[in-house]
Coordinates of C-alpha atoms and ligand atoms in Angstrom, one line a residue:
X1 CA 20.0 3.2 -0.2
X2 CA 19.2 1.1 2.7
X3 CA 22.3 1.6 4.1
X4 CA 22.8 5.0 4.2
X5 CA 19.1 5.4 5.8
X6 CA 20.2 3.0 8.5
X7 CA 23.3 4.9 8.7
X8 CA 21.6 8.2 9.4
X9 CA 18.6 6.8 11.4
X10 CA 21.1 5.0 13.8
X11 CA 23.4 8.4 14.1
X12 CA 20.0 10.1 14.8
X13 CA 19.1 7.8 17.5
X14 CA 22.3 8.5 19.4
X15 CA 21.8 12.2 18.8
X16 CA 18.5 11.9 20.6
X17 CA 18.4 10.2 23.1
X18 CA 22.2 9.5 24.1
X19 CA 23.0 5.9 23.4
X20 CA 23.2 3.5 20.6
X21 CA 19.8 1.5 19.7
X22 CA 18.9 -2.1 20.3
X23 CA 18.1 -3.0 17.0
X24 CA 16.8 -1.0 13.4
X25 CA 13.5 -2.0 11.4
X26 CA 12.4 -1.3 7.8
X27 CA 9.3 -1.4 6.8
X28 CA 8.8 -0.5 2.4
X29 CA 5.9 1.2 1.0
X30 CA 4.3 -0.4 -2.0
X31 CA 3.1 -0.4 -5.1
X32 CA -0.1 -2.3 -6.5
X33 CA 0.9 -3.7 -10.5
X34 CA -2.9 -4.3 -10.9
X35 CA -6.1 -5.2 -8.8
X36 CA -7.6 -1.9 -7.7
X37 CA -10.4 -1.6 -5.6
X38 CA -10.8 -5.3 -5.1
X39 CA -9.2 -5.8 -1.9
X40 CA -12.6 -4.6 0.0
X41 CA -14.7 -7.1 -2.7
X42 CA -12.5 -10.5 -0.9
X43 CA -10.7 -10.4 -4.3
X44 CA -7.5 -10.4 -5.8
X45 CA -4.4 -8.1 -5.5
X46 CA -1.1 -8.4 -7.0
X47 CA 1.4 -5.8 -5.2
X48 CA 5.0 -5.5 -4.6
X49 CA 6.9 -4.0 -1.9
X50 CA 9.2 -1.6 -3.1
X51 CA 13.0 -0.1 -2.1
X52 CA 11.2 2.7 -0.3
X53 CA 11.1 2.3 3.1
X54 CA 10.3 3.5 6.9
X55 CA 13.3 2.7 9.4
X56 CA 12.6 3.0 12.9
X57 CA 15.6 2.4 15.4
X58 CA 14.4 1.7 19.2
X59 CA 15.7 0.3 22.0
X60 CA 13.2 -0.7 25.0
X61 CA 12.1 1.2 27.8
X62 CA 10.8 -0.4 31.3
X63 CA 8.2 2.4 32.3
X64 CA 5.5 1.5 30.4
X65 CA 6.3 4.9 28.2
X66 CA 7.2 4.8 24.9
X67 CA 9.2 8.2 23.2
X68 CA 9.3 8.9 19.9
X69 CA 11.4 11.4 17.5
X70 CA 9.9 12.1 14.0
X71 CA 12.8 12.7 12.2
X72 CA 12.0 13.9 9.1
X73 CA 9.5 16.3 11.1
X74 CA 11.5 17.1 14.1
X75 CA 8.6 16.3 15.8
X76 CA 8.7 14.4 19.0
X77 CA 5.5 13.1 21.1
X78 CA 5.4 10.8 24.4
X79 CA 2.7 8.2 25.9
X80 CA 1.8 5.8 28.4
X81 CA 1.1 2.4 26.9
X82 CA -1.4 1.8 29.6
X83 CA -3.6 4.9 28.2
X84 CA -3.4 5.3 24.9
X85 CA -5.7 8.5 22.9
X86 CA -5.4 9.6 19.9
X87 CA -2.9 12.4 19.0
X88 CA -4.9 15.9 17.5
X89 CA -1.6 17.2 17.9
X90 CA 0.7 15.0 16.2
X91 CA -1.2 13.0 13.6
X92 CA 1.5 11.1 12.4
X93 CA 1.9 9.3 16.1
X94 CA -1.5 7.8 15.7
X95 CA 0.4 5.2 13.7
X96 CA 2.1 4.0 16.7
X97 CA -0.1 4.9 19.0
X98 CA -2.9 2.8 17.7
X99 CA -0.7 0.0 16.8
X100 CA 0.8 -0.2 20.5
X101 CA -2.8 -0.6 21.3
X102 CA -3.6 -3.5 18.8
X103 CA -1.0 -5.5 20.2
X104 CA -2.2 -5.1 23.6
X105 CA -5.6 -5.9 22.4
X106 CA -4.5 -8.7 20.7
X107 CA -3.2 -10.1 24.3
X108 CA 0.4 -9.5 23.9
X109 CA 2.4 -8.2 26.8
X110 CA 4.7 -5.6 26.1
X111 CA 6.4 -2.4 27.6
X112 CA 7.4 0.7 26.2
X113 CA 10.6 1.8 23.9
X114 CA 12.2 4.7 22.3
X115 CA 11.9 5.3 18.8
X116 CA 13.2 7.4 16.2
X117 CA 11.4 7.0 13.1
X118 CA 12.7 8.4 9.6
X119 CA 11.3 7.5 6.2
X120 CA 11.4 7.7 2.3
X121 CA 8.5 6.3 1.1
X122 CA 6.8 10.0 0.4
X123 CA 4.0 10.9 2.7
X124 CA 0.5 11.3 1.0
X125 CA 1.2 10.2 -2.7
X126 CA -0.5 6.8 -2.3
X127 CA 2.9 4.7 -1.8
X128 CA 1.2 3.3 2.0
X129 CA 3.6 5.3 4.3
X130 CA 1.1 5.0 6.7
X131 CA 0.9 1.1 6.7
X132 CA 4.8 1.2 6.9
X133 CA 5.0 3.0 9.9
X134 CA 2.1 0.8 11.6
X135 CA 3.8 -2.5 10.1
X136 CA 7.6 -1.5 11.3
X137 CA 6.3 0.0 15.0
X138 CA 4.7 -3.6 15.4
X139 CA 7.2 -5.2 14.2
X140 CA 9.8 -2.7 16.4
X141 CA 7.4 -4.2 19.6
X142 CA 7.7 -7.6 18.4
X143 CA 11.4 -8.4 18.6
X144 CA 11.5 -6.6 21.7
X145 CA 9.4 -8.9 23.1
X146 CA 9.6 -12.0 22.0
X147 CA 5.6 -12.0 20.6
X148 CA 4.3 -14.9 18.9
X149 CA 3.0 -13.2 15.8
X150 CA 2.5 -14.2 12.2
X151 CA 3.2 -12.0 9.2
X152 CA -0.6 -12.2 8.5
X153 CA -1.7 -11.1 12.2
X154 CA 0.7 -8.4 11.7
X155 CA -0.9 -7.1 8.9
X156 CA -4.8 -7.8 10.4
X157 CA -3.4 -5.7 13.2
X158 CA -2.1 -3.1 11.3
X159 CA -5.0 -2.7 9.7
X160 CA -7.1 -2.6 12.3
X161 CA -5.4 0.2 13.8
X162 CA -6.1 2.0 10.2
X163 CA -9.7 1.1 10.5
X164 CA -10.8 1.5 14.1
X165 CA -8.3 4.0 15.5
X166 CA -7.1 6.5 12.7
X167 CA -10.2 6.0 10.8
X168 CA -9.5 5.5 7.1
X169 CA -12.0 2.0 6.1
X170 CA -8.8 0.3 4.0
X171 CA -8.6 -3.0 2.8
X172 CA -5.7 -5.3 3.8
X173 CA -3.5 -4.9 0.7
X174 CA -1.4 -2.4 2.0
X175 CA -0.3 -3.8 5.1
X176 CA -0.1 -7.1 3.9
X177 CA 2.3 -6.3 1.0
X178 CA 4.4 -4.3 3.5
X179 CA 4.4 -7.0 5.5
X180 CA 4.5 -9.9 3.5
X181 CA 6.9 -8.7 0.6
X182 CA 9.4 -11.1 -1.4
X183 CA 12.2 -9.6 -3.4
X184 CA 11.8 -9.5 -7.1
X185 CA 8.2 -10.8 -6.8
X186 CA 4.7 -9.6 -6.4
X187 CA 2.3 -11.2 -4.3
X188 CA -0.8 -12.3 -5.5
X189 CA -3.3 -11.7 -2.5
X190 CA -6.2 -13.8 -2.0
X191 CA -8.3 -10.8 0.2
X192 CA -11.1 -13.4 1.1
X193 CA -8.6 -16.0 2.7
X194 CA -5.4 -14.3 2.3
X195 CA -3.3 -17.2 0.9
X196 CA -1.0 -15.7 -1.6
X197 CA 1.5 -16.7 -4.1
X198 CA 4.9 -15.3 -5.3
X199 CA 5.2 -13.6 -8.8
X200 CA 8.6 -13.7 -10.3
X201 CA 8.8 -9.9 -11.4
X202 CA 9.9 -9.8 -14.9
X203 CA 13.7 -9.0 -15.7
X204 CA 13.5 -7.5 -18.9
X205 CA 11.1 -4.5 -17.5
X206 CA 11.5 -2.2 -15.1
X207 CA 8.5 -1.1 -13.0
X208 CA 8.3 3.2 -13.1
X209 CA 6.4 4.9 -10.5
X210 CA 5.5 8.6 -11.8
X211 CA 4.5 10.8 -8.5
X212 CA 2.0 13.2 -9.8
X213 CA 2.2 15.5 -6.9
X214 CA -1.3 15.7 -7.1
X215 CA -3.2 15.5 -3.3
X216 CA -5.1 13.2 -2.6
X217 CA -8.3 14.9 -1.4
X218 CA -11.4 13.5 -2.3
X219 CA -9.9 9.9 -1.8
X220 CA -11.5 9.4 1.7
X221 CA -15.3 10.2 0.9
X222 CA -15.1 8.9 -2.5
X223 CA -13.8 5.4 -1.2
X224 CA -16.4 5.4 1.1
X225 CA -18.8 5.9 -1.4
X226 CA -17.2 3.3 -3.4
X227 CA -17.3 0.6 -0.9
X228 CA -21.0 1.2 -0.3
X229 CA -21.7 1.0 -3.5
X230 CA -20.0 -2.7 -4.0
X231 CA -22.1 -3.4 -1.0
X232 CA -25.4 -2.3 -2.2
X233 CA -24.4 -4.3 -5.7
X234 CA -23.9 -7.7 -3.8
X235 CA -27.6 -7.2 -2.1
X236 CA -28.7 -6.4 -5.1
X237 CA -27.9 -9.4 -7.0
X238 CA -28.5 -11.8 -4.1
X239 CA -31.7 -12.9 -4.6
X240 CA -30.7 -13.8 -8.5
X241 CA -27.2 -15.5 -7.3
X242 CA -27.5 -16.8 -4.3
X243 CA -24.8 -17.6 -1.7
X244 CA -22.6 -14.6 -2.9
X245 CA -21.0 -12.6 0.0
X246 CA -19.3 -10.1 -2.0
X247 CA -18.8 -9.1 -5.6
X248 CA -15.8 -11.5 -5.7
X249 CA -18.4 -14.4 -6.2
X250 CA -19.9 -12.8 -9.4
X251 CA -18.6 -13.4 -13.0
X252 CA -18.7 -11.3 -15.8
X253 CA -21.0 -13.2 -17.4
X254 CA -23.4 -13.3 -14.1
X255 CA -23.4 -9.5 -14.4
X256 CA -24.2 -9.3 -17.9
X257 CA -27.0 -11.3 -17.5
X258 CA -28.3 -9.5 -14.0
X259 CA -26.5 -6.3 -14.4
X260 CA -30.2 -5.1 -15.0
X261 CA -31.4 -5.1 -11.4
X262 CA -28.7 -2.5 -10.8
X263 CA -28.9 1.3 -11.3
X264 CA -26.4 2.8 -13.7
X265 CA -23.8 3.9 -11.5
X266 CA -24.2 0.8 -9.5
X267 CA -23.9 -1.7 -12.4
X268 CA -20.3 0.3 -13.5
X269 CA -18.9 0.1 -9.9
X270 CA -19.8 -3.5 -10.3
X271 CA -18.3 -4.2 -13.9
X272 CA -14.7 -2.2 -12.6
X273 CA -14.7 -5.0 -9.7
X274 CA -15.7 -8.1 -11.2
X275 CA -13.8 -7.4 -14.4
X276 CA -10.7 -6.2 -12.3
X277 CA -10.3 -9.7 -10.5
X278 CA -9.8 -11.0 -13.8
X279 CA -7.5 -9.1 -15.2
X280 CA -5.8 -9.9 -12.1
X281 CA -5.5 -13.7 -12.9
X282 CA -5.0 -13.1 -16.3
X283 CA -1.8 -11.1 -15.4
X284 CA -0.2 -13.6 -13.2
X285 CA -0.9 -16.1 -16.2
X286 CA 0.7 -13.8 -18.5
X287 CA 3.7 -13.3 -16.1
X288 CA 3.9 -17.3 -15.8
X289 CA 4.5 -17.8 -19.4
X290 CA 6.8 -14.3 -20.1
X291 CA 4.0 -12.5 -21.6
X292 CA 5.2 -8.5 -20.2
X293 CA 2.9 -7.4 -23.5
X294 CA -0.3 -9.4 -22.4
X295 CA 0.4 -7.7 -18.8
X296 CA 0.9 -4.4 -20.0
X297 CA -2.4 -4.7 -22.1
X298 CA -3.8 -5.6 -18.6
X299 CA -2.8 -2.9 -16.9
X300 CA -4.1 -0.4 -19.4
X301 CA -7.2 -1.9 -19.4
X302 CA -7.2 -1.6 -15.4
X303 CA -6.5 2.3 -15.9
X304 CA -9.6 2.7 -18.3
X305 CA -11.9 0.5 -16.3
X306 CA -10.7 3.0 -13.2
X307 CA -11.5 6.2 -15.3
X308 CA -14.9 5.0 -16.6
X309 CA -16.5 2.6 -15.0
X310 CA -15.1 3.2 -10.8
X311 CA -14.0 6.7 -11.9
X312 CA -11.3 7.4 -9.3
X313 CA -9.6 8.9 -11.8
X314 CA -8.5 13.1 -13.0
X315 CA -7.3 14.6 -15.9
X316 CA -3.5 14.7 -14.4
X317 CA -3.9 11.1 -13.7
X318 CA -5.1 10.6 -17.2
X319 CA -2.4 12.7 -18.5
X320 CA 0.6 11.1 -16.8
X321 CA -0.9 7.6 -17.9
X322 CA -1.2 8.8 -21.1
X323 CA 2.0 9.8 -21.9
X324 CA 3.5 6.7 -20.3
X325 CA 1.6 4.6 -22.8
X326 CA 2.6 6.8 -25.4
X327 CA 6.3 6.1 -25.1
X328 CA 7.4 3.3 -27.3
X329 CA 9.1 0.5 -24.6
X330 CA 6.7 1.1 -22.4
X331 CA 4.3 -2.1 -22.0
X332 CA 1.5 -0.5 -19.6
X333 CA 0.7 2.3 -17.5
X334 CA -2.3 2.8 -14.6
X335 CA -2.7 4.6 -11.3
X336 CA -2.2 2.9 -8.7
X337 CA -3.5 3.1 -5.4
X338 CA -6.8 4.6 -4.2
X339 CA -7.0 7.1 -7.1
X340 CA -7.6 10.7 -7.3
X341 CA -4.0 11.8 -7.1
X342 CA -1.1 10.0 -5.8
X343 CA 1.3 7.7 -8.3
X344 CA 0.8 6.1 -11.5
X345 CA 2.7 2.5 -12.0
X346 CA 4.5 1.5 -15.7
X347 CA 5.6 -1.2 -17.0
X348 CA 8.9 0.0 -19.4
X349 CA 11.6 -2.0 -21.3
X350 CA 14.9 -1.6 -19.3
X351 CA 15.9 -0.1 -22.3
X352 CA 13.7 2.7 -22.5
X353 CA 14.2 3.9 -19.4
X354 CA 15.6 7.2 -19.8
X355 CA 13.6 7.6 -22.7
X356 CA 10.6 7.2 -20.9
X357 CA 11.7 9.4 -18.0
X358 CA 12.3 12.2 -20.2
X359 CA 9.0 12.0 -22.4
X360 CA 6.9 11.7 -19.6
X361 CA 8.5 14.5 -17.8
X362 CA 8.4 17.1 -20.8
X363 CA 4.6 15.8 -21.8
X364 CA 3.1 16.1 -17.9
X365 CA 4.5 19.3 -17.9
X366 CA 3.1 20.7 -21.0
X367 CA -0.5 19.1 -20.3
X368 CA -0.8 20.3 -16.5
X369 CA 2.0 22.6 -15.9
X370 CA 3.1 20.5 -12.7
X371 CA 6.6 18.1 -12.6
X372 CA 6.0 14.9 -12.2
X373 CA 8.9 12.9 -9.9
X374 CA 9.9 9.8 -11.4
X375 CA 11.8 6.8 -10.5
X376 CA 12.6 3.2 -11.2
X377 CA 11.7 0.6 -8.4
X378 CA 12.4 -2.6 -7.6
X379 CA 10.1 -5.1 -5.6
X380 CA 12.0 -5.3 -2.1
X381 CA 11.1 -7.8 0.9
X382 CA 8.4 -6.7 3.8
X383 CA 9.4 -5.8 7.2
X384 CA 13.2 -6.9 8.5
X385 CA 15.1 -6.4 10.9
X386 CA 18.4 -4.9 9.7
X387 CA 21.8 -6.3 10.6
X388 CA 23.4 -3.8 13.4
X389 CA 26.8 -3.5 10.9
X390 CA 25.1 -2.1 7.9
X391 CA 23.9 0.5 10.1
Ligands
LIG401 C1 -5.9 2.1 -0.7 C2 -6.3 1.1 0.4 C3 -6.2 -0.3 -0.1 C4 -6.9 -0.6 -1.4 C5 -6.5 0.5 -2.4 C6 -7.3 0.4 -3.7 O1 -4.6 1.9 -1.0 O2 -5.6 1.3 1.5 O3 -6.7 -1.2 0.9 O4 -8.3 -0.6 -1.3 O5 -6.7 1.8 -1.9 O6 -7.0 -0.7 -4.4

């Protein structure tokens, strides 16, 4: 797959603009196994990049202009790096636009390029396109220009430009994963520090992303709320634990035994978070010893604490996980992502793979009357550069 994108991306690139590009860049989407919502709490994630990816083929330019062609779109949109506004026009462009800026924030001197940007990590269904665009433009400037930047500035920057200039309050998951992506492993994230470790993906499973097709339109507002609401918890319980900065200091057992101070609502965003970091280290124990069942038991439990206690969840969602966990071979299912729509993630026995495709298909079907699009991933490395003869 990667090198028929780089193939076409490359042929579009001489199309456009009438020579051959410097160099080509893929950036994957991703998908989070478990540890929703806990990102914004400095707690722990456990993604993996996947063989979706943005490709972005550029050569330099020495005006101070940069040029870009939305392939996909057939879109094209122009500006000066020395002035850079956000797009009304062309949404998508933000992306770069605000990324270009970060790095000239961050003190990094650059010029401008041509791009042509093509993609096939789907847009909108929770699989980060957007951080794989902002990741592969920055990554695009980078080799251009010899900067001096770590994978974990990278993905501060990236999201930065998420935050600050297209205005969605992320965590750093996305952009880290995207970044920071190992073949067949996860990465458990440390969101407080942002150490992480490599997680040998199992070999015997296959990891099945179901695409509800469901928009995702309450997500903004919702995890706005959401993230306010984690906040007002940790004032809450500081006077009772002291020393906590977010409700990645709290056990289970502290909230148990303060959960009281909080109001309803309040006490079960609390309970998803603090019991969601947990599950999160329990499933990287459970992976260390070969324990897929223990993990999949994990990751249902991550879809019911979702559901009831953060409730990010709707009925499709609860349907497409439900059926998942209905088929036999399939260890555990959740949605992943910021909820309310986009992708569920399963677990299934290489085995039952066809099986599962099927059953899921017919049952999502018959329960909302929408097709689901299913396929098998595999966890793929962060942001390359890709070798000019497989292009
Ligand atoms: C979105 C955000 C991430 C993370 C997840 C929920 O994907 O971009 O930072 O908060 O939602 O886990």
């Amino acid at each position: 797959m990667v090198i028929i994108d780089a193939a076409r991306i490359h042929s579009h690139f001489v199309t456009h603009f009438g020579h051959a590009p410097q160099l080509i860049v893929r950036a994957p989407g991703r998908v989070n196994l478990i540890g929703e919502h806990t990102d914004y709490n400095a707690g722990f994630v456990l993604p993996a990049a996947i063989d979706r990816a943005t490709f972005i083929a550029a050569s330099p330019r020495t005006d101070r202009r940069v040029c870009v062609f939305a392939a996909d779109l057939n879109e094209s949109d122009e500006f000066a790096i020395d002035q850079i506004e956000r797009s009304g026009l062309r949404p998508w462009s933000n992306y770069i636009r605000g990324m270009v800026r970060a790095l000239q924030a961050a003190g990094h001197v650059i010029d401008g390029a041509d791009m042509v940007v093509s993609s096939s990590v789907p847009r909108g269904a929770g699989l980060s396109s957007s951080a794989a665009l902002e990741v592969a433009t920055g990554y695009v400037f980078q080799l251009f220009y010899n900067l001096n930047i770590l994978g974990e500035e990278l993905a501060l920057m990236a999201q930065a430009t998420e935050n600050t200039f297209v205005g969605v309050n992320c965590g750093i998951m996305d952009q880290f994963i995207v970044t920071l992506g190992k073949a067949n492993h996860a990465l458990l994230i440390d969101c407080r520090d942002l150490s992480y470790q490599e997680v040998p993906m199992p070999t015997k499973a296959a990891v099945v992303i179901c695409d509800s097709h469901i928009e995702r339109s309450l997500a903004a507002s919702a995890y706005n709320q959401r993230r306010a609401e984690c906040e007002h918890a940790v004032e809450l319980l500081k006077p009772v634990i002291p020393g906590i900065k977010a409700l990645r200091d709290v056990s289970s057992t502290q909230l148990e035994q303060h959960g009281h101070l909080l109001s309803a609502v309040v006490l079960q965003r609390a309970r998803h978070v603090v019991s969601e970091n947990e599950r999160v280290i329990a499933s990287v124990q459970a992976l260390s010893q070969g324990d897929i069942a223990e993990f999949g038991r994990l990751m249902n439990a991550s879809h019911a604490s979702l559901r009831d206690d953060y409730a990010v969840s709707i009925p499709e969602m609860d349907a497409l996980v439900a059926a998942a966990q209905r088929v036999s071979g399939c260890y555990g299912s959740r949605l992943t992502g910021a909820g309310f729509g986009g992708c569920t993630v399963s677990l299934v026995d290489t085995d039952a793979v066809e099986r599962f495709r099927h059953e899921v298909a017919a049952a999502y079907l018959a329960s909302t009357g929408k097709s689901a699009t299913i396929y098998v991933t595999h966890a793929a490395d962060g942001v390359s550069r890709i070798r000019p003869d497989s292009a």
